[in-house]
Short mmCIF file of N, CA, C and O in Angstrom, two decimals:
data_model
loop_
_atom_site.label_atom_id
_atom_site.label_comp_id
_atom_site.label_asym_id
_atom_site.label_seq_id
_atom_site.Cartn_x
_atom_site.Cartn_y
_atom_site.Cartn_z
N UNK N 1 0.85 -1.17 0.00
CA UNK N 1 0.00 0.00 0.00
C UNK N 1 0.89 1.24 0.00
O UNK N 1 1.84 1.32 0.78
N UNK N 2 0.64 2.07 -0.76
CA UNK N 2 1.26 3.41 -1.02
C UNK N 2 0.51 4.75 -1.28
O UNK N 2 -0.05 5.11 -2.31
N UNK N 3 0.63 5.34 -0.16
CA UNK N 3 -0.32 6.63 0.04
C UNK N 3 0.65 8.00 -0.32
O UNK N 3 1.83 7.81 0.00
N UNK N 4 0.37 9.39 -0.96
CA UNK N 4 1.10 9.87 -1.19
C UNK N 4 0.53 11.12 -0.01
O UNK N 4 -0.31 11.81 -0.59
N UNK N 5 0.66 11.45 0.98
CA UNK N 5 0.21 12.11 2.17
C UNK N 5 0.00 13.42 1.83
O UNK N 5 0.81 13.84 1.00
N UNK N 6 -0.73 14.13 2.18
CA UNK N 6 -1.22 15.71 1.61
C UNK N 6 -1.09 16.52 3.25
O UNK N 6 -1.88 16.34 4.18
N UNK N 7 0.08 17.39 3.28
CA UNK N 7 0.36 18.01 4.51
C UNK N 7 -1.28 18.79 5.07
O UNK N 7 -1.56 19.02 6.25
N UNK N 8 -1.96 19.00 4.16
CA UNK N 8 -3.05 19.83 4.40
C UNK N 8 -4.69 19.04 4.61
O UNK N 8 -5.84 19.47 4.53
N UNK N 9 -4.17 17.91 4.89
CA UNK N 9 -5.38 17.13 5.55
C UNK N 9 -4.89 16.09 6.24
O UNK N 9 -3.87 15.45 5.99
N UNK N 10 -6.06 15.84 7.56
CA UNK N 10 -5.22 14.59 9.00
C UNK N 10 -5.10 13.56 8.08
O UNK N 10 -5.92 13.25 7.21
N UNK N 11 -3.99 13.02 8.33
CA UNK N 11 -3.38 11.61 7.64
C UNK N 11 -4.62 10.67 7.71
O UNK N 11 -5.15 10.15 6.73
N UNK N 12 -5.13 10.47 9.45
CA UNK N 12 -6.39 9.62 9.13
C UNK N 12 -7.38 9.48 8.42
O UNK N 12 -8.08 8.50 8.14
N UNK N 13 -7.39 10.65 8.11
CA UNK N 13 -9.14 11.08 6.97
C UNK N 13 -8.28 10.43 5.74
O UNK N 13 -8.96 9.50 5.30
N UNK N 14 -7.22 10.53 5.10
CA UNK N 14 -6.71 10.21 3.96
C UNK N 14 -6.27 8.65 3.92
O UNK N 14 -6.12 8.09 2.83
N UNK N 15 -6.06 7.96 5.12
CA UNK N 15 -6.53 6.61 5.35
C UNK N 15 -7.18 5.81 5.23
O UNK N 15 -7.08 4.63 4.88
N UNK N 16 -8.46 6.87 5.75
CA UNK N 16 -10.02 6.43 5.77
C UNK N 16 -10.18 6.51 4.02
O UNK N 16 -10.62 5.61 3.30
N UNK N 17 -9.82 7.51 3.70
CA UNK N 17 -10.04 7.91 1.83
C UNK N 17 -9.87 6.81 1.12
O UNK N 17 -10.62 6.16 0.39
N UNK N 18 -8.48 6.66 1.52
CA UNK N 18 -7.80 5.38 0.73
C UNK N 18 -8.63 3.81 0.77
O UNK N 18 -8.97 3.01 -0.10
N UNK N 19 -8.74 3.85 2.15
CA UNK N 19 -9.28 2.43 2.15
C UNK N 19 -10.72 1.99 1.85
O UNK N 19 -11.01 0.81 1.68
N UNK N 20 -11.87 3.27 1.78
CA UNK N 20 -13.18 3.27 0.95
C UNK N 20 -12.76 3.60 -0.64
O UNK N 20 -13.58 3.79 -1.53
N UNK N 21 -11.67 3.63 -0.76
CA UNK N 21 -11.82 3.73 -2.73
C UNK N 21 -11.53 2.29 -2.80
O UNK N 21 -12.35 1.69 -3.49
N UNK N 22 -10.39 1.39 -2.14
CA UNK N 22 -9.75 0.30 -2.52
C UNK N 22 -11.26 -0.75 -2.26
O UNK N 22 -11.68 -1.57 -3.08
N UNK N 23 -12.00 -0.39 -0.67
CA UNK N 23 -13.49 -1.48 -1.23
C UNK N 23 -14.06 -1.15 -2.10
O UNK N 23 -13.91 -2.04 -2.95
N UNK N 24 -15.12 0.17 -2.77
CA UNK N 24 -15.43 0.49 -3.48
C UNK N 24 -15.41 -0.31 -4.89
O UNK N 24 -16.28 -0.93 -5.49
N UNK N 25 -13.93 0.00 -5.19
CA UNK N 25 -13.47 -0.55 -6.65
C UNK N 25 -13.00 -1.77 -6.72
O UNK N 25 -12.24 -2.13 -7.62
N UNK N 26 -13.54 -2.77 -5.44
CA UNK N 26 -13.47 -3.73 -5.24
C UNK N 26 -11.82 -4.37 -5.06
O UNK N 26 -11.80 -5.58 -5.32
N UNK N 27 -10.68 -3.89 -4.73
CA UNK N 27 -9.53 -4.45 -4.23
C UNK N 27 -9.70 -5.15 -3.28
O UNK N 27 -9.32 -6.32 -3.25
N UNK N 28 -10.27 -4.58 -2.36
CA UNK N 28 -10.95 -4.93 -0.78
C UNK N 28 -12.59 -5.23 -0.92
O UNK N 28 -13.52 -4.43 -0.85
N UNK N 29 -12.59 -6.66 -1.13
CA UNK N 29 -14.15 -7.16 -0.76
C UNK N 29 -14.86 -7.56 0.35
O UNK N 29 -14.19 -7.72 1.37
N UNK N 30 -15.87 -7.72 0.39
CA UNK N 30 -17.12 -7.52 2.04
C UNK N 30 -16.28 -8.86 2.01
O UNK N 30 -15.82 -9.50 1.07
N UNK N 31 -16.26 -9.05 3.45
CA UNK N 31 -15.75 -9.38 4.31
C UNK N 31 -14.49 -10.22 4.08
O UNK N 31 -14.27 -11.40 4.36
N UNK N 32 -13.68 -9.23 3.48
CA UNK N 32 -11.99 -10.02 3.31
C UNK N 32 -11.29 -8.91 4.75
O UNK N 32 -11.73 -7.89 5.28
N UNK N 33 -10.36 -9.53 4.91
CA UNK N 33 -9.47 -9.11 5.98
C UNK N 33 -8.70 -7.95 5.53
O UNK N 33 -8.07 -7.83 4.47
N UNK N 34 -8.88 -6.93 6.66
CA UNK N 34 -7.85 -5.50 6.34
C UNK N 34 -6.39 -5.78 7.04
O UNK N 34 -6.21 -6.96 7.36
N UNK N 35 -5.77 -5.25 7.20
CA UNK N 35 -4.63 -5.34 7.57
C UNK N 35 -4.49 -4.74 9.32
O UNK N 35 -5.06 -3.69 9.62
N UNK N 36 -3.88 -5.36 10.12
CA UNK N 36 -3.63 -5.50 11.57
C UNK N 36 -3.25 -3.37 11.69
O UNK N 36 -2.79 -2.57 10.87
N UNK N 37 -3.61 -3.27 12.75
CA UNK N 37 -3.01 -1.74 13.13
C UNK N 37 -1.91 -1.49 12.96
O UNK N 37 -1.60 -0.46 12.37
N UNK N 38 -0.69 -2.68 13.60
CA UNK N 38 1.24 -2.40 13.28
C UNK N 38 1.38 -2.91 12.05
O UNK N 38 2.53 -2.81 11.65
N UNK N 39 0.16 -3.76 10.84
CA UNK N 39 1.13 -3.52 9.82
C UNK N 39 1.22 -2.64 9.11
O UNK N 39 2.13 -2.19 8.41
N UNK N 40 -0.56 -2.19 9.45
CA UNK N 40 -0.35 -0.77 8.22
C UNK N 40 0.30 0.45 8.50
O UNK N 40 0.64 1.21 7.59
N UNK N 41 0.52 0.72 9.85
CA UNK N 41 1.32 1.22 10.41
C UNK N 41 2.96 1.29 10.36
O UNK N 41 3.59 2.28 10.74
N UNK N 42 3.32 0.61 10.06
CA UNK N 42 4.68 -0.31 9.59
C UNK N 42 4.44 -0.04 8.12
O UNK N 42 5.20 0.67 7.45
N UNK N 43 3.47 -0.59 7.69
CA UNK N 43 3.51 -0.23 6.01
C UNK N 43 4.15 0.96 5.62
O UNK N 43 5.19 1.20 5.02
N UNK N 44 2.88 1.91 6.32
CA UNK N 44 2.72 3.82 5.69
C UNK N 44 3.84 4.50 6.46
O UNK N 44 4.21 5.65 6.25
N UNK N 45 4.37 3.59 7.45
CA UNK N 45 5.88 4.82 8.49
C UNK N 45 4.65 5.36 9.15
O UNK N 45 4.36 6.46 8.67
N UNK N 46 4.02 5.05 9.88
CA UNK N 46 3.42 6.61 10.52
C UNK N 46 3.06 5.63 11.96
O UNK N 46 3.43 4.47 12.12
N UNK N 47 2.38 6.32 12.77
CA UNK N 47 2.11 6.29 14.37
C UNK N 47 0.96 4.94 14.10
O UNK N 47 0.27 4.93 13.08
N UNK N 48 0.91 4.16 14.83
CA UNK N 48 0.13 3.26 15.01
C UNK N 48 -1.74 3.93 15.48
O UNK N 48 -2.82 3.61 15.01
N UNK N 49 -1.35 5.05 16.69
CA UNK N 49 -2.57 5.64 16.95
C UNK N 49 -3.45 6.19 16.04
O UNK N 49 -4.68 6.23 16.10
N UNK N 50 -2.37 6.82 14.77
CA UNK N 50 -3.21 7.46 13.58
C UNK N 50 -3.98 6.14 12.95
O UNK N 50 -5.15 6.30 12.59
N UNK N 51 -3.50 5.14 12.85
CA UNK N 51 -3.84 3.79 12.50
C UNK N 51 -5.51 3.49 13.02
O UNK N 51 -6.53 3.45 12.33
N UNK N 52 -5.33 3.32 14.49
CA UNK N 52 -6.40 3.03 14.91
C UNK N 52 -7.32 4.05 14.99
O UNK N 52 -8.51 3.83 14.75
N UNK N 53 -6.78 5.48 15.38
CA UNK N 53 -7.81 6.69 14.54
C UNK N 53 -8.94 6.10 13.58
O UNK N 53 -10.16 6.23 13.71
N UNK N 54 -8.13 5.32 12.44
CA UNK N 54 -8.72 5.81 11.51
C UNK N 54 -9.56 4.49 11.48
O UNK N 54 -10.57 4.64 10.80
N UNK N 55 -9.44 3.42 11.96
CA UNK N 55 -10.39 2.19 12.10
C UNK N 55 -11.28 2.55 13.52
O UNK N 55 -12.34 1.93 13.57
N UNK N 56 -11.17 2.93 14.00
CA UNK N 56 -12.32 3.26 14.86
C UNK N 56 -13.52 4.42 13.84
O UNK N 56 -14.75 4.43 13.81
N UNK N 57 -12.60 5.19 13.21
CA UNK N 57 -13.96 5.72 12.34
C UNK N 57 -14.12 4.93 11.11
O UNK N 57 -14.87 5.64 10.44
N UNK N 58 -13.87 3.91 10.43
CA UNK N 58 -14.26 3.25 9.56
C UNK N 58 -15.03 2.06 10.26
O UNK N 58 -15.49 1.22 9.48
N UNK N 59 -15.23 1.87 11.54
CA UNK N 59 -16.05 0.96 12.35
C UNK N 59 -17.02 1.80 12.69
O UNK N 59 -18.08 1.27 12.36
N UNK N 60 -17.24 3.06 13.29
CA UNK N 60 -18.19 3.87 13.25
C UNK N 60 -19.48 4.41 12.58
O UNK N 60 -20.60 4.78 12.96
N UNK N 61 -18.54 4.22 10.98
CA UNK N 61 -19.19 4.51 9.90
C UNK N 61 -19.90 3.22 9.56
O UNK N 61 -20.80 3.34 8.73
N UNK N 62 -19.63 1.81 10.13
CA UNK N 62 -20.00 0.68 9.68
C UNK N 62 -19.58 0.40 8.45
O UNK N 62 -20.37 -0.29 7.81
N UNK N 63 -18.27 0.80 7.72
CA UNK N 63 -17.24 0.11 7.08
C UNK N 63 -16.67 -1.00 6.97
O UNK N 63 -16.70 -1.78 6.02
N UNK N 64 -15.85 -1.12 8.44
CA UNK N 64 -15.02 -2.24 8.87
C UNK N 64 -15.89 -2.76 10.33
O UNK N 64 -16.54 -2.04 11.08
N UNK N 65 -15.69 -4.00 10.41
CA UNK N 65 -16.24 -4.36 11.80
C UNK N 65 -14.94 -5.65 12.31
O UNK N 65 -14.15 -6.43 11.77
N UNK N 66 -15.27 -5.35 13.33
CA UNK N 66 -14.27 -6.05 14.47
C UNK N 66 -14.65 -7.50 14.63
O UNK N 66 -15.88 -7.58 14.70
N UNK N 67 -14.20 -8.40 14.69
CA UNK N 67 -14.36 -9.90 15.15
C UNK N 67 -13.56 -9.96 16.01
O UNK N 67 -12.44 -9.63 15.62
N UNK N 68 -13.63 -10.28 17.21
CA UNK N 68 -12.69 -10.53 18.40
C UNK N 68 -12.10 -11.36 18.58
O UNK N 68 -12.60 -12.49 18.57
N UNK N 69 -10.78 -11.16 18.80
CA UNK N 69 -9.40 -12.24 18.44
C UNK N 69 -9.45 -12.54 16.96
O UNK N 69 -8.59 -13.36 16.68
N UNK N 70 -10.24 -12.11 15.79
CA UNK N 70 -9.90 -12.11 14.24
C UNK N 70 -9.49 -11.06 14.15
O UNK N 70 -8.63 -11.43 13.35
N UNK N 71 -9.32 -10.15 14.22
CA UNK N 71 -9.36 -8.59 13.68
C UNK N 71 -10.28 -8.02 12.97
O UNK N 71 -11.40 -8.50 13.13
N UNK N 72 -10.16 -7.01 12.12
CA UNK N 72 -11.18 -6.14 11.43
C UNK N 72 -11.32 -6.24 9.79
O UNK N 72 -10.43 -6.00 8.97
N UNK N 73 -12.70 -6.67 9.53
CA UNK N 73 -13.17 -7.04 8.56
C UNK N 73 -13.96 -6.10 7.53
O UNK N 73 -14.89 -5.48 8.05
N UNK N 74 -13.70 -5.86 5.96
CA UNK N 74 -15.18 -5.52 5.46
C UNK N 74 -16.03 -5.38 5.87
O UNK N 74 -16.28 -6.01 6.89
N UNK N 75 -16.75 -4.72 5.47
CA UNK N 75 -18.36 -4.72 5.77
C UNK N 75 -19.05 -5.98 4.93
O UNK N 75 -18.59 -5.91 3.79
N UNK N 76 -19.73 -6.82 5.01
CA UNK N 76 -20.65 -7.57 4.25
C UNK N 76 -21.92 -6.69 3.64
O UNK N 76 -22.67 -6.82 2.67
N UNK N 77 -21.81 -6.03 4.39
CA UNK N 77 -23.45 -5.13 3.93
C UNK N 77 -23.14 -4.28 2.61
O UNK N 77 -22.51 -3.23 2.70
N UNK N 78 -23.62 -4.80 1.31
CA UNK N 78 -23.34 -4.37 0.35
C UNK N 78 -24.19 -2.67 0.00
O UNK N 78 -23.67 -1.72 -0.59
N UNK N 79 -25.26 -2.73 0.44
CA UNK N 79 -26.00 -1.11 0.56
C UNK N 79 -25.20 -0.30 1.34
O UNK N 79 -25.61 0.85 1.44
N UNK N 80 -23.81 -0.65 2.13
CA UNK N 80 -23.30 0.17 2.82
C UNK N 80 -22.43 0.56 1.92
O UNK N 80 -22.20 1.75 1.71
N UNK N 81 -21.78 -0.54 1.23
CA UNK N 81 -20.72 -0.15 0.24
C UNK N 81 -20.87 0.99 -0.75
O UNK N 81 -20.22 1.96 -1.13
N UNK N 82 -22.65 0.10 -1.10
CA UNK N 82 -22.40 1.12 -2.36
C UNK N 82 -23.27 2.79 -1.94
O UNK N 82 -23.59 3.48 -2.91
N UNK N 83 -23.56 3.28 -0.61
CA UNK N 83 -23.92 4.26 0.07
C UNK N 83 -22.32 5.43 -0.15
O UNK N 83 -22.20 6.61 -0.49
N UNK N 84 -21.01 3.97 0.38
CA UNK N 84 -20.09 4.82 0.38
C UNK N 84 -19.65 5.29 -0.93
O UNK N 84 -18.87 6.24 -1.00
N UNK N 85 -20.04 4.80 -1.81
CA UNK N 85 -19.54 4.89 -3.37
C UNK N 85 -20.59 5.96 -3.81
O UNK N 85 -20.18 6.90 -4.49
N UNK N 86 -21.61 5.90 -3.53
CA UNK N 86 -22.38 7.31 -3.47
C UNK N 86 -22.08 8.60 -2.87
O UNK N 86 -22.32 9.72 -3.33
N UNK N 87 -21.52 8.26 -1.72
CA UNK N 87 -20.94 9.60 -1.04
C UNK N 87 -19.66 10.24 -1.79
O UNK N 87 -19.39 11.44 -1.87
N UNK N 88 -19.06 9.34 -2.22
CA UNK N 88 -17.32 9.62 -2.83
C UNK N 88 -18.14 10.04 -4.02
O UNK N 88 -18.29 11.26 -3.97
N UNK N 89 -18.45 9.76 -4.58
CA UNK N 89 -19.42 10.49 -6.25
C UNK N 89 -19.49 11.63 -5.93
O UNK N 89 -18.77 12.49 -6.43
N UNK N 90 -20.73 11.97 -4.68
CA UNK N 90 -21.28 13.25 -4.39
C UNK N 90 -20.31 14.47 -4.17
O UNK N 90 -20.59 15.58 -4.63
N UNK N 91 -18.92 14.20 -3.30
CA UNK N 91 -18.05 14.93 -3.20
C UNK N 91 -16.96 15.14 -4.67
O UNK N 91 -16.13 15.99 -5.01
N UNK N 92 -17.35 14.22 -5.10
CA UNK N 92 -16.04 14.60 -6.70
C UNK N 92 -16.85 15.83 -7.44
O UNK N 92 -16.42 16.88 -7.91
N UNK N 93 -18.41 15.23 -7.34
CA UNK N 93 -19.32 15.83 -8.60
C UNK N 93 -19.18 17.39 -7.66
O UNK N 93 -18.55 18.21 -8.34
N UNK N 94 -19.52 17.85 -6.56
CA UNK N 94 -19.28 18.96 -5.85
C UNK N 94 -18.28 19.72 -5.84
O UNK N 94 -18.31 20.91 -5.51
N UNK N 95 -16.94 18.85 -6.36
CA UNK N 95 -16.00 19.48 -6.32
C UNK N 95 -15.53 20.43 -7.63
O UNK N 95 -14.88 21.47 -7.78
N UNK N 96 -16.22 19.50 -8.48
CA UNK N 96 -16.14 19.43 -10.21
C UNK N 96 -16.68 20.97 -10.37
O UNK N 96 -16.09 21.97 -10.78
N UNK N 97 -18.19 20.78 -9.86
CA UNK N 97 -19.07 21.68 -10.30
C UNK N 97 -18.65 22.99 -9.44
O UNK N 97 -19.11 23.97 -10.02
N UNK N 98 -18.16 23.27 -8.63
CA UNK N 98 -17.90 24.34 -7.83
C UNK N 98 -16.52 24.77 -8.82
O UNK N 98 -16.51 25.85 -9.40
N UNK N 99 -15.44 23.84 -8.91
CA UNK N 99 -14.42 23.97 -9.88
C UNK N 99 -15.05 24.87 -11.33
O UNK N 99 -14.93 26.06 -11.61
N UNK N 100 -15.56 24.05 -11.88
CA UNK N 100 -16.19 24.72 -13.25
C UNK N 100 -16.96 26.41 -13.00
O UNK N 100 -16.79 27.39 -13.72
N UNK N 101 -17.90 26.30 -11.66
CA UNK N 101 -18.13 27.77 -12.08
C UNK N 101 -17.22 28.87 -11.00
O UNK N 101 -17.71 29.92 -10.59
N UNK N 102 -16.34 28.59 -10.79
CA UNK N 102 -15.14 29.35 -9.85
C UNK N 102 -14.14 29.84 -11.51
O UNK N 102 -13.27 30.71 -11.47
N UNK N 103 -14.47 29.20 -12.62
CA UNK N 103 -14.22 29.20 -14.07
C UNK N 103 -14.54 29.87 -14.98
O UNK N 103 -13.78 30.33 -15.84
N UNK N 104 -16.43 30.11 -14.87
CA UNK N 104 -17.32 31.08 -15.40
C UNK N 104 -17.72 30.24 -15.75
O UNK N 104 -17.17 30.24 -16.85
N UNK N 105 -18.25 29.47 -15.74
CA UNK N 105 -19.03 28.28 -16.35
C UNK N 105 -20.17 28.36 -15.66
O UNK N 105 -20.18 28.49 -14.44
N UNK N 106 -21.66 28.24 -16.70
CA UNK N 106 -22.95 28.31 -16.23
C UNK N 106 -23.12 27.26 -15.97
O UNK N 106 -22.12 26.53 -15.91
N UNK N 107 -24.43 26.70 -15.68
CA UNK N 107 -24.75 25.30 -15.03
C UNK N 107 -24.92 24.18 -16.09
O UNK N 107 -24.67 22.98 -15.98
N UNK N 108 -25.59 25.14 -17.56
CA UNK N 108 -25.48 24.88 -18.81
C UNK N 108 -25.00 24.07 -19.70
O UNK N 108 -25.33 23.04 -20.27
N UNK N 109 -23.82 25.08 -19.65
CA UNK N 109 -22.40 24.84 -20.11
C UNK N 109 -21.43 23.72 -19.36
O UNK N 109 -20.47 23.17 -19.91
N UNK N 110 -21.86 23.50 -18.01
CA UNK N 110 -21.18 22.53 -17.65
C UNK N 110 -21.80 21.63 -17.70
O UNK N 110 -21.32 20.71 -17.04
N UNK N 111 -23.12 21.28 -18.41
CA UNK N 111 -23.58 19.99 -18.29
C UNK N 111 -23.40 19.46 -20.18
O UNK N 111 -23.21 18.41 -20.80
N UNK N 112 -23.54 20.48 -20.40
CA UNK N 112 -22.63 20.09 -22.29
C UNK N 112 -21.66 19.26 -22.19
O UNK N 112 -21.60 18.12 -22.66
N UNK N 113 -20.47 20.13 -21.25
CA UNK N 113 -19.43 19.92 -21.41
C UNK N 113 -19.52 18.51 -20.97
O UNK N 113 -18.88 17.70 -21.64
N UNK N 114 -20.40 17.95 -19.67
CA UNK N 114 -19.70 16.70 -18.98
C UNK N 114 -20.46 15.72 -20.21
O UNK N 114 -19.85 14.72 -20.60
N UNK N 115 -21.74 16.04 -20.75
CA UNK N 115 -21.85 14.88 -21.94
C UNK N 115 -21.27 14.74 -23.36
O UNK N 115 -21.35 13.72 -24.06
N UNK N 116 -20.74 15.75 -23.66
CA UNK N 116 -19.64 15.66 -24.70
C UNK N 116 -18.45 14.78 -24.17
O UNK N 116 -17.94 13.92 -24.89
N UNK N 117 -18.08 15.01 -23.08
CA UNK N 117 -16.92 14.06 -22.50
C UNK N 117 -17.42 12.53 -22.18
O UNK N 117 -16.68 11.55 -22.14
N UNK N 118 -18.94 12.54 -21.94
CA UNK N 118 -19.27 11.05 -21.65
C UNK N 118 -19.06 9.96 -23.16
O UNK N 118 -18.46 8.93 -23.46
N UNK N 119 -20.04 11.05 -23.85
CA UNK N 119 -19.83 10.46 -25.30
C UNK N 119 -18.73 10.21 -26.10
O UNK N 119 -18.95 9.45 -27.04
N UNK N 120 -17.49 10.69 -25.96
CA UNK N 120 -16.31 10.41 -26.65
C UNK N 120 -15.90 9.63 -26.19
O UNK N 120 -16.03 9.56 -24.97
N UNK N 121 -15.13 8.52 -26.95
CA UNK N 121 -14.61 7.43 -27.37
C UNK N 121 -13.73 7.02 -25.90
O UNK N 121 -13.05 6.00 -25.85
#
């Protein structure tokens, strides 16, 4: 695993980022095994606490869930998955569209633009 760290957001949130794109796009499937706190920790160089930071909020969110003495698992609940794959949409498309008219772009014009881009090859 290789994260490229952005000084301007908590490492955990970009943890959490990372590891709902990798289920999402299916790298990581409902209920395959994530990786222990010291390895990913050990993996990324960073603090073990940021580690568990960030699995206590991906258990929160009902992401990952805990099996005791297994460690922490996928979610099985596939409406959760694809809830999170809805949310990650909602923030790209927000980002897009705020991008485009910070541009001068009408609401219009940016919806041309995104089906001209759907339609090409």
């Amino acid at each position: 695993m290789s994260i490229e760290f952005d000084n301007n957001l908590p490492i955990y949130l970009q943890i959490m980022t990372y590891l709902k794109k990798e289920i999402i796009i299916g790298k990581l499937l409902p209920g395959d095994k994530i990786p222990s706190v010291r390895e990913l920790a050990s993996e990324l160089q960073i603090n073990p606490n940021t580690v568990q930071r960030t699995f206590q909020e991906l258990e929160r969110e009902g992401i990952v869930e805990t099996r005791r003495g297994l460690g922490r698992y996928v979610t099985s609940e596939e409406s959760k998955i694809m809830e999170i794959k809805k949310e990650m949409a909602g923030d790209l498309l927000e980002r897009f569209i705020r991008g485009m008219q910070e541009l001068g772009f009408k609401d219009q014009d940016i919806i041309t633009i995104v089906e001209d881009a759907v339609k090409q090859p």
